[in-house]
PDB file of C-alpha atoms in Angstrom:
ATOM      1  CA  MET A 203      -6.553  40.392  -5.444  1.00  0.00           C
ATOM      2  CA  ALA A 204      -5.994  37.822  -7.567  1.00  0.00           C
ATOM      3  CA  GLU A 205      -2.380  37.576  -7.831  1.00  0.00           C
ATOM      4  CA  LEU A 206      -0.403  35.394 -10.837  1.00  0.00           C
ATOM      5  CA  VAL A 207       2.303  32.562  -8.969  1.00  0.00           C
ATOM      6  CA  THR A 208       2.803  30.677 -11.521  1.00  0.00           C
ATOM      7  CA  GLY A 209       4.294  33.975 -13.978  1.00  0.00           C
ATOM      8  CA  HIS A 210       7.870  36.534 -13.914  1.00  0.00           C
ATOM      9  CA  ALA A 211       6.356  39.060 -12.040  1.00  0.00           C
ATOM     10  CA  GLY A 212       9.453  41.924 -12.011  1.00  0.00           C
ATOM     11  CA  LYS A 213      10.505  41.346  -8.210  1.00  0.00           C
ATOM     12  CA  ALA A 214      10.140  38.485  -5.580  1.00  0.00           C
ATOM     13  CA  HIS A 215       6.520  37.753  -5.284  1.00  0.00           C
ATOM     14  CA  ALA A 216       6.070  33.070  -4.614  1.00  0.00           C
ATOM     15  CA  THR A 217       6.343  32.466  -1.406  1.00  0.00           C
ATOM     16  CA  ALA A 218       6.218  28.788   0.107  1.00  0.00           C
ATOM     17  CA  GLU A 219       2.929  29.206   1.271  1.00  0.00           C
ATOM     18  CA  GLN A 220       1.638  29.419  -2.055  1.00  0.00           C
ATOM     19  CA  ALA A 221       3.868  26.559  -3.173  1.00  0.00           C
ATOM     20  CA  ALA A 222       2.050  24.110   0.158  1.00  0.00           C
ATOM     21  CA  GLY A 223      -1.330  25.750  -1.385  1.00  0.00           C
ATOM     22  CA  LEU A 224      -0.545  24.172  -4.737  1.00  0.00           C
ATOM     23  CA  ASN A 225       0.881  20.862  -2.754  1.00  0.00           C
ATOM     24  CA  ALA A 226      -2.669  20.292  -0.764  1.00  0.00           C
ATOM     25  CA  GLY A 227      -5.160  21.200  -3.736  1.00  0.00           C
ATOM     26  CA  ILE A 228      -2.946  18.544  -5.853  1.00  0.00           C
ATOM     27  CA  LEU A 229      -1.983  15.412  -3.409  1.00  0.00           C
ATOM     28  CA  GLY A 230      -5.006  16.537   0.349  1.00  0.00           C
ATOM     29  CA  LEU A 231      -5.267  18.095   3.392  1.00  0.00           C
ATOM     30  CA  ASP A 232      -3.642  14.170   4.135  1.00  0.00           C
ATOM     31  CA  ASP A 233      -0.115  13.725   5.165  1.00  0.00           C
ATOM     32  CA  TYR A 234       2.092  11.588   3.030  1.00  0.00           C
ATOM     33  CA  VAL A 235       5.603   9.455   2.800  1.00  0.00           C
ATOM     34  CA  LEU A 236       6.113   9.548  -0.471  1.00  0.00           C
ATOM     35  CA  ASN A 237       6.883   6.341  -3.243  1.00  0.00           C
ATOM     36  CA  VAL A 238      10.813   7.507  -3.125  1.00  0.00           C
ATOM     37  CA  HIS A 239      14.552   6.713  -0.966  1.00  0.00           C
ATOM     38  CA  ASP A 240      13.499   4.785   2.180  1.00  0.00           C
ATOM     39  CA  LYS A 241      10.924   5.729   2.787  1.00  0.00           C
ATOM     40  CA  PHE A 242      11.620   7.226   6.447  1.00  0.00           C
ATOM     41  CA  GLU A 243      12.691   3.087   7.061  1.00  0.00           C
ATOM     42  CA  ILE A 244      13.420   3.135  10.673  1.00  0.00           C
ATOM     43  CA  THR A 245      15.940   0.233  12.218  1.00  0.00           C
ATOM     44  CA  VAL A 246      16.115  -0.081  15.927  1.00  0.00           C
ATOM     45  CA  VAL A 247      20.062  -0.503  16.637  1.00  0.00           C
ATOM     46  CA  SER A 248      19.596   0.090  19.852  1.00  0.00           C
ATOM     47  CA  ALA A 249      17.612  -0.853  23.783  1.00  0.00           C
ATOM     48  CA  ASN A 250      18.034   3.399  23.576  1.00  0.00           C
ATOM     49  CA  LYS A 251      18.603   4.829  19.584  1.00  0.00           C
ATOM     50  CA  VAL A 252      17.502   4.635  16.220  1.00  0.00           C
ATOM     51  CA  THR A 253      18.160   5.252  12.898  1.00  0.00           C
ATOM     52  CA  ILE A 254      15.565   6.505  10.615  1.00  0.00           C
ATOM     53  CA  GLY A 255      15.547   5.801   6.353  1.00  0.00           C
ATOM     54  CA  THR A 256      15.782   9.058   3.978  1.00  0.00           C
ATOM     55  CA  GLY A 257      12.754   9.651   2.210  1.00  0.00           C
ATOM     56  CA  GLU A 258      10.665  13.008   1.499  1.00  0.00           C
ATOM     57  CA  LEU A 259       7.131  13.258   2.950  1.00  0.00           C
ATOM     58  CA  VAL A 260       4.045  16.367   1.856  1.00  0.00           C
ATOM     59  CA  MET A 261       2.712  16.852   5.923  1.00  0.00           C
ATOM     60  CA  GLN A 262      -0.048  19.474   4.673  1.00  0.00           C
ATOM     61  CA  GLY A 263       1.894  21.141   1.744  1.00  0.00           C
ATOM     62  CA  ARG A 264       4.573  21.232   3.161  1.00  0.00           C
ATOM     63  CA  HIS A 265       7.660  19.291   1.615  1.00  0.00           C
ATOM     64  CA  VAL A 266       9.883  18.121   3.980  1.00  0.00           C
ATOM     65  CA  SER A 267      12.889  16.747   2.135  1.00  0.00           C
ATOM     66  CA  GLN A 268      15.770  13.360   4.657  1.00  0.00           C
ATOM     67  CA  GLY A 269      19.189  13.097   2.150  1.00  0.00           C
ATOM     68  CA  THR A 270      20.731  11.129   4.357  1.00  0.00           C
ATOM     69  CA  PRO A 271      19.539   8.417   7.434  1.00  0.00           C
ATOM     70  CA  GLU A 272      19.314   9.805  10.802  1.00  0.00           C
ATOM     71  CA  ASP A 273      19.408   8.386  14.296  1.00  0.00           C
ATOM     72  CA  LEU A 274      17.197   9.660  17.272  1.00  0.00           C
ATOM     73  CA  ILE A 275      17.261   9.215  20.752  1.00  0.00           C
ATOM     74  CA  ILE A 276      14.490   6.959  22.461  1.00  0.00           C
ATOM     75  CA  THR A 277      14.700   7.319  26.531  1.00  0.00           C
ATOM     76  CA  ASN A 278      14.939   4.643  28.474  1.00  0.00           C
ATOM     77  CA  GLY A 279      12.517   2.775  29.468  1.00  0.00           C
ATOM     78  CA  SER A 280      11.222   1.872  33.408  1.00  0.00           C
ATOM     79  CA  GLN A 281      11.487  -1.731  34.007  1.00  0.00           C
ATOM     80  CA  GLY A 282       8.121  -3.430  34.941  1.00  0.00           C
ATOM     81  CA  MET A 283       5.518  -0.111  33.509  1.00  0.00           C
ATOM     82  CA  LYS A 284       5.583   0.267  29.360  1.00  0.00           C
ATOM     83  CA  ARG A 285       5.500   3.389  27.388  1.00  0.00           C
ATOM     84  CA  ASN A 286       4.647   4.291  23.912  1.00  0.00           C
ATOM     85  CA  ASP A 287       6.901   7.182  22.178  1.00  0.00           C
ATOM     86  CA  LEU A 288       6.200   8.627  19.087  1.00  0.00           C
ATOM     87  CA  ILE A 289       8.594   9.540  15.891  1.00  0.00           C
ATOM     88  CA  VAL A 290       6.966  12.376  14.118  1.00  0.00           C
ATOM     89  CA  CYS A 291       7.976  14.766  12.420  1.00  0.00           C
ATOM     90  CA  ARG A 292       7.664  18.280  13.305  1.00  0.00           C
ATOM     91  CA  TYR A 293       6.607  21.637  11.390  1.00  0.00           C
ATOM     92  CA  THR A 294       7.845  24.949  13.523  1.00  0.00           C
ATOM     93  CA  LYS A 295       7.062  28.563  12.540  1.00  0.00           C
ATOM     94  CA  ASP A 296       8.967  30.902  14.975  1.00  0.00           C
ATOM     95  CA  ALA A 297       8.604  34.939  15.907  1.00  0.00           C
ATOM     96  CA  GLY A 298      10.179  35.706  12.751  1.00  0.00           C
ATOM     97  CA  LEU A 299       7.947  33.639  10.722  1.00  0.00           C
ATOM     98  CA  VAL A 300      10.991  31.082  10.166  1.00  0.00           C
ATOM     99  CA  GLU A 301       9.792  28.125   9.282  1.00  0.00           C
ATOM    100  CA  SER A 302      11.540  24.250   9.856  1.00  0.00           C
ATOM    101  CA  ALA A 303      10.584  20.709  10.137  1.00  0.00           C
ATOM    102  CA  GLN A 304      12.567  17.832  10.973  1.00  0.00           C
ATOM    103  CA  LEU A 305      12.655  13.787  13.247  1.00  0.00           C
ATOM    104  CA  VAL A 306      11.131  14.615  17.082  1.00  0.00           C
ATOM    105  CA  VAL A 307      10.936  11.348  19.026  1.00  0.00           C
ATOM    106  CA  VAL A 308       7.892  13.029  21.531  1.00  0.00           C
ATOM    107  CA  LYS A 309       8.097  10.821  25.339  1.00  0.00           C
ATOM    108  CA  GLY A 310       4.648   8.669  26.531  1.00  0.00           C
ATOM    109  CA  THR A 311       3.546   7.948  29.403  1.00  0.00           C
ATOM    110  CA  PRO A 312       4.388   5.108  31.686  1.00  0.00           C
ATOM    111  CA  THR A 313       2.134   2.868  32.764  1.00  0.00           C
ATOM    112  CA  THR A 314       1.877  -0.217  34.371  1.00  0.00           C
ATOM    113  CA  GLY A 315      -1.102  -0.962  32.550  1.00  0.00           C
ATOM    114  CA  THR A 316      -1.940  -0.644  28.376  1.00  0.00           C
ATOM    115  CA  PRO A 317       0.217   2.166  27.037  1.00  0.00           C
ATOM    116  CA  THR A 318      -0.980   5.790  25.507  1.00  0.00           C
ATOM    117  CA  ASP A 319       0.089   7.740  22.515  1.00  0.00           C
ATOM    118  CA  PRO A 320       1.512  10.384  23.913  1.00  0.00           C
ATOM    119  CA  ALA A 321      -0.438  13.936  22.506  1.00  0.00           C
ATOM    120  CA  VAL A 322       0.988  15.789  19.275  1.00  0.00           C
ATOM    121  CA  ASN A 323       0.418  18.813  17.762  1.00  0.00           C
ATOM    122  CA  THR A 324      -2.452  18.960  15.228  1.00  0.00           C
ATOM    123  CA  THR A 325      -3.461  22.641  14.467  1.00  0.00           C
ATOM    124  CA  SER A 326      -2.102  22.482  10.293  1.00  0.00           C
ATOM    125  CA  PRO A 327      -0.200  25.159   9.082  1.00  0.00           C
ATOM    126  CA  LEU A 328      -2.942  25.369   6.678  1.00  0.00           C
ATOM    127  CA  ASP A 329      -4.982  26.954   9.342  1.00  0.00           C
ATOM    128  CA  GLY A 330      -2.662  29.429  11.933  1.00  0.00           C
ATOM    129  CA  GLY A 331      -0.729  26.482  13.296  1.00  0.00           C
ATOM    130  CA  THR A 332       2.561  27.383  14.468  1.00  0.00           C
ATOM    131  CA  THR A 333       3.937  24.107  15.060  1.00  0.00           C
ATOM    132  CA  TYR A 334       2.581  20.470  13.597  1.00  0.00           C
ATOM    133  CA  ASP A 335       3.398  17.024  13.916  1.00  0.00           C
ATOM    134  CA  MET A 336       3.510  14.279  11.142  1.00  0.00           C
ATOM    135  CA  PRO A 337       3.421  11.152  13.304  1.00  0.00           C
ATOM    136  CA  LEU A 338       5.415   8.357  11.875  1.00  0.00           C
ATOM    137  CA  TYR A 339       6.304   5.807  14.083  1.00  0.00           C
ATOM    138  CA  ARG A 340       4.988   4.209  17.442  1.00  0.00           C
ATOM    139  CA  ILE A 341       7.635   2.954  19.114  1.00  0.00           C
ATOM    140  CA  PRO A 342       6.349   0.627  22.035  1.00  0.00           C
ATOM    141  CA  LEU A 343       8.398  -0.183  24.503  1.00  0.00           C
ATOM    142  CA  ASP A 344       8.474  -3.438  28.003  1.00  0.00           C
ATOM    143  CA  GLY A 345      10.356  -2.397  30.030  1.00  0.00           C
ATOM    144  CA  ILE A 346      13.953  -1.722  29.031  1.00  0.00           C
ATOM    145  CA  THR A 347      13.115  -3.468  26.231  1.00  0.00           C
ATOM    146  CA  ILE A 348      12.154  -1.353  23.006  1.00  0.00           C
ATOM    147  CA  GLY A 349       9.449  -3.566  20.348  1.00  0.00           C
ATOM    148  CA  THR A 350       8.762  -3.570  17.275  1.00  0.00           C
ATOM    149  CA  PRO A 351       7.779   0.091  15.886  1.00  0.00           C
ATOM    150  CA  VAL A 352       4.740   0.005  13.921  1.00  0.00           C
ATOM    151  CA  ALA A 353       4.289   2.980  10.992  1.00  0.00           C
ATOM    152  CA  LEU A 354       2.070   5.339  10.783  1.00  0.00           C
ATOM    153  CA  PHE A 355       2.178   6.904   8.445  1.00  0.00           C
ATOM    154  CA  ASN A 356       0.633   6.006   4.904  1.00  0.00           C
ATOM    155  CA  VAL A 357       2.971   6.182   1.135  1.00  0.00           C
ATOM    156  CA  LEU A 358       1.542   8.483  -1.663  1.00  0.00           C
ATOM    157  CA  LYS A 359       1.825   5.982  -4.694  1.00  0.00           C
ATOM    158  CA  PRO A 360       3.026   8.539  -7.785  1.00  0.00           C
ATOM    159  CA  MET A 361       0.252   9.030 -10.995  1.00  0.00           C
ATOM    160  CA  SER A 362       3.132   6.344 -13.696  1.00  0.00           C
ATOM    161  CA  ASP A 363       0.524   3.362 -10.389  1.00  0.00           C
ATOM    162  CA  VAL A 364      -2.834   5.952 -10.912  1.00  0.00           C
ATOM    163  CA  TRP A 365      -3.048   5.115 -14.644  1.00  0.00           C
ATOM    164  CA  ASP A 366      -1.954   1.448 -14.690  1.00  0.00           C
ATOM    165  CA  SER A 367      -5.112   1.717 -11.810  1.00  0.00           C
ATOM    166  CA  LEU A 368      -7.804   3.323 -15.499  1.00  0.00           C
ATOM    167  CA  THR A 369      -5.818   0.952 -18.031  1.00  0.00           C
ATOM    168  CA  HIS A 370      -8.006  -0.706 -19.491  1.00  0.00           C
ATOM    169  CA  THR A 371      -5.782  -3.454 -21.868  1.00  0.00           C
ATOM    170  CA  ASP A 372      -5.839  -5.305 -24.424  1.00  0.00           C
ATOM    171  CA  VAL A 373      -7.924  -9.580 -24.663  1.00  0.00           C
ATOM    172  CA  THR A 374      -4.235 -11.585 -24.178  1.00  0.00           C
ATOM    173  CA  THR A 375      -4.080 -15.710 -24.316  1.00  0.00           C
ATOM    174  CA  LEU A 376      -2.616 -16.031 -20.796  1.00  0.00           C
ATOM    175  CA  ILE A 377      -2.108 -19.633 -21.100  1.00  0.00           C
ATOM    176  CA  SER A 378      -2.780 -22.197 -24.138  1.00  0.00           C
ATOM    177  CA  GLY A 379      -2.693 -26.496 -24.541  1.00  0.00           C
ATOM    178  CA  ASN A 380      -3.733 -28.994 -26.353  1.00  0.00           C
ATOM    179  CA  TYR A 381      -7.217 -28.413 -23.968  1.00  0.00           C
ATOM    180  CA  GLY A 382      -7.823 -25.076 -24.864  1.00  0.00           C
ATOM    181  CA  THR A 383      -7.219 -21.731 -23.639  1.00  0.00           C
ATOM    182  CA  VAL A 384      -7.787 -19.020 -20.774  1.00  0.00           C
ATOM    183  CA  LYS A 385      -8.094 -15.110 -22.524  1.00  0.00           C
ATOM    184  CA  GLY A 386      -7.963 -11.911 -19.774  1.00  0.00           C
ATOM    185  CA  TYR A 387      -7.742  -8.729 -20.235  1.00  0.00           C
ATOM    186  CA  ARG A 388      -7.559  -6.018 -16.908  1.00  0.00           C
ATOM    187  CA  SER A 389      -9.160  -3.020 -15.745  1.00  0.00           C
ATOM    188  CA  GLY A 390      -6.919  -1.223 -13.086  1.00  0.00           C
ATOM    189  CA  PRO A 391      -7.241  -3.793 -11.066  1.00  0.00           C
ATOM    190  CA  MET A 392      -9.912  -6.204 -11.534  1.00  0.00           C
ATOM    191  CA  VAL A 393      -8.907  -9.235 -13.748  1.00  0.00           C
ATOM    192  CA  THR A 394     -11.482 -11.219 -15.975  1.00  0.00           C
ATOM    193  CA  LEU A 395     -10.954 -14.440 -17.478  1.00  0.00           C
ATOM    194  CA  ARG A 396     -12.338 -15.771 -20.838  1.00  0.00           C
ATOM    195  CA  ILE A 397     -11.965 -20.311 -20.117  1.00  0.00           C
ATOM    196  CA  ASP A 398     -12.671 -22.927 -22.908  1.00  0.00           C
ATOM    197  CA  TRP A 399     -11.540 -26.022 -22.737  1.00  0.00           C
ATOM    198  CA  LYS A 400     -12.285 -29.454 -23.236  1.00  0.00           C
ATOM    199  CA  THR A 401     -11.373 -31.672 -20.499  1.00  0.00           C
ATOM    200  CA  SER A 402      -8.410 -34.467 -19.831  1.00  0.00           C
ATOM    201  CA  ALA A 403     -10.134 -35.356 -16.512  1.00  0.00           C
ATOM    202  CA  SER A 404     -13.152 -38.018 -17.077  1.00  0.00           C
ATOM    203  CA  GLY A 405     -14.506 -39.544 -13.413  1.00  0.00           C
ATOM    204  CA  SER A 406     -16.456 -38.178 -10.429  1.00  0.00           C
ATOM    205  CA  TRP A 407     -13.641 -36.487  -8.051  1.00  0.00           C
ATOM    206  CA  ASN A 408     -10.515 -36.184 -10.584  1.00  0.00           C
ATOM    207  CA  MET A 409      -8.792 -32.606 -11.696  1.00  0.00           C
ATOM    208  CA  GLY A 410      -6.792 -31.563 -13.979  1.00  0.00           C
ATOM    209  CA  THR A 411      -4.378 -28.636 -15.387  1.00  0.00           C
ATOM    210  CA  PHE A 412      -5.147 -25.147 -17.589  1.00  0.00           C
ATOM    211  CA  GLY A 413      -1.225 -23.949 -16.235  1.00  0.00           C
ATOM    212  CA  THR A 414      -0.064 -20.965 -14.228  1.00  0.00           C
ATOM    213  CA  LEU A 415      -0.944 -17.691 -15.057  1.00  0.00           C
ATOM    214  CA  PRO A 416       1.734 -15.073 -15.793  1.00  0.00           C
ATOM    215  CA  GLU A 417       3.236 -12.854 -13.407  1.00  0.00           C
ATOM    216  CA  GLY A 418       0.956  -9.200 -13.636  1.00  0.00           C
ATOM    217  CA  TRP A 419      -2.415 -12.208 -13.796  1.00  0.00           C
ATOM    218  CA  ARG A 420      -1.672 -13.374 -10.405  1.00  0.00           C
ATOM    219  CA  PRO A 421      -4.575 -13.379  -7.497  1.00  0.00           C
ATOM    220  CA  PRO A 422      -3.418 -11.789  -3.929  1.00  0.00           C
ATOM    221  CA  MET A 423      -5.445 -15.312  -2.113  1.00  0.00           C
ATOM    222  CA  ASP A 424      -6.050 -18.469  -3.683  1.00  0.00           C
ATOM    223  CA  LEU A 425      -9.555 -19.039  -5.273  1.00  0.00           C
ATOM    224  CA  ASN A 426     -12.688 -20.835  -5.587  1.00  0.00           C
ATOM    225  CA  PHE A 427     -15.507 -20.720  -8.380  1.00  0.00           C
ATOM    226  CA  SER A 428     -17.922 -23.106  -9.784  1.00  0.00           C
ATOM    227  CA  TYR A 429     -18.979 -24.438 -12.947  1.00  0.00           C
ATOM    228  CA  GLY A 430     -22.375 -25.519 -13.169  1.00  0.00           C
ATOM    229  CA  GLY A 431     -21.910 -27.656 -16.359  1.00  0.00           C
ATOM    230  CA  ARG A 432     -25.887 -29.133 -17.018  1.00  0.00           C
ATOM    231  CA  ASP A 433     -27.953 -32.333 -16.088  1.00  0.00           C
ATOM    232  CA  GLY A 434     -25.162 -33.735 -13.679  1.00  0.00           C
ATOM    233  CA  ALA A 435     -22.994 -33.606 -15.735  1.00  0.00           C
ATOM    234  CA  ASN A 436     -19.195 -31.447 -16.491  1.00  0.00           C
ATOM    235  CA  GLN A 437     -19.553 -29.938 -12.311  1.00  0.00           C
ATOM    236  CA  LYS A 438     -16.288 -29.134 -11.464  1.00  0.00           C
ATOM    237  CA  ASN A 439     -14.206 -26.450  -9.250  1.00  0.00           C
ATOM    238  CA  ILE A 440     -12.113 -23.299 -10.456  1.00  0.00           C
ATOM    239  CA  ASN A 441      -9.221 -22.370  -8.972  1.00  0.00           C
ATOM    240  CA  VAL A 442      -7.154 -19.163  -9.569  1.00  0.00           C
ATOM    241  CA  ASN A 443      -4.315 -19.994  -6.831  1.00  0.00           C
ATOM    242  CA  ALA A 444      -2.051 -17.172  -5.599  1.00  0.00           C
ATOM    243  CA  ASN A 445       1.691 -19.188  -7.340  1.00  0.00           C
ATOM    244  CA  GLY A 446      -0.136 -18.443 -10.487  1.00  0.00           C
ATOM    245  CA  THR A 447      -1.382 -22.139 -11.291  1.00  0.00           C
ATOM    246  CA  MET A 448      -4.999 -22.016 -12.410  1.00  0.00           C
ATOM    247  CA  THR A 449      -6.629 -25.777 -11.549  1.00  0.00           C
ATOM    248  CA  TYR A 450      -9.550 -27.680 -12.173  1.00  0.00           C
ATOM    249  CA  ALA A 451     -11.840 -30.578  -9.496  1.00  0.00           C
ATOM    250  CA  ASN A 452     -15.115 -33.031 -11.053  1.00  0.00           C
ATOM    251  CA  GLN A 453     -17.530 -32.863  -7.983  1.00  0.00           C
ATOM    252  CA  GLY A 454     -19.786 -36.379  -8.561  1.00  0.00           C
ATOM    253  CA  GLY A 455     -21.527 -37.609 -10.555  1.00  0.00           C
ATOM    254  CA  THR A 456     -21.433 -38.509 -14.510  1.00  0.00           C
ATOM    255  CA  GLN A 457     -17.651 -36.381 -15.644  1.00  0.00           C
ATOM    256  CA  GLY A 458     -17.321 -36.874 -18.903  1.00  0.00           C
ATOM    257  CA  THR A 459     -14.530 -35.395 -21.274  1.00  0.00           C
ATOM    258  CA  ASN A 460     -17.294 -33.024 -22.857  1.00  0.00           C
ATOM    259  CA  ALA A 461     -15.737 -29.356 -23.828  1.00  0.00           C
ATOM    260  CA  PHE A 462     -17.333 -26.236 -21.673  1.00  0.00           C
ATOM    261  CA  GLY A 463     -16.302 -22.533 -21.159  1.00  0.00           C
ATOM    262  CA  MET A 464     -16.898 -20.227 -18.241  1.00  0.00           C
ATOM    263  CA  THR A 465     -15.246 -16.372 -17.612  1.00  0.00           C
ATOM    264  CA  VAL A 466     -14.664 -15.693 -14.012  1.00  0.00           C
ATOM    265  CA  SER A 467     -13.654 -12.080 -12.140  1.00  0.00           C
ATOM    266  CA  TYR A 468     -11.337 -10.738  -9.851  1.00  0.00           C
ATOM    267  CA  ALA A 469      -9.694  -8.016  -8.277  1.00  0.00           C
ATOM    268  CA  LEU A 470      -6.086  -8.268  -8.237  1.00  0.00           C
TER     269      LEU A 470
END
């Protein structure tokens, strides 16, 4: 029978199960840390203690909030042995149908070889599971030493980031100088630049500079594009660098100071 959840029914009727189903339907069936607070940042305090920072997460539709940092104890390792422990957020439902969540350290099995992660509970509460684990960190131990923790969760970006990824900007002049302009527009994570320039660098192998792109338009790594020119003239490499600088380099042959134009595209 259909039931109106977000409406006044004259009695208490909205359940946590319904709220979890709505969350899972909107956010998906994966588990996520939300992009707020400390995002469960981990700090290794000693050889057997770590601190997990504040954060919010959604596991199988269940929202879990950690309002204050929490210390967790890691069982001491053994000389000559290796071990992987997991820090998980554990959901439980007891015999009285009372639900709860807590951070738990799941101890792995020591070995002299390559350690493996311990088993965790994987039956979703949406499928009737009464215990479910969302892994947050792998804690590698080599002897009595805690290694660098490995994050095992994904951070769910907010809707504002999704909106930005879909937005198409107007054409903007990014670089302007005596020799020309570099204009651009963005469509989500894709940038398209239009270069209209009169080179100041003649000579077979000389270089020139366009200028520097503003932040928000710079690629994540140095990129190179080729401008072909014609009849062996004005052949250049166009360099768009991660620090925003844009340069060009003549590629041998006959190189003059004629104007040239081209379009380049890349993902941010």
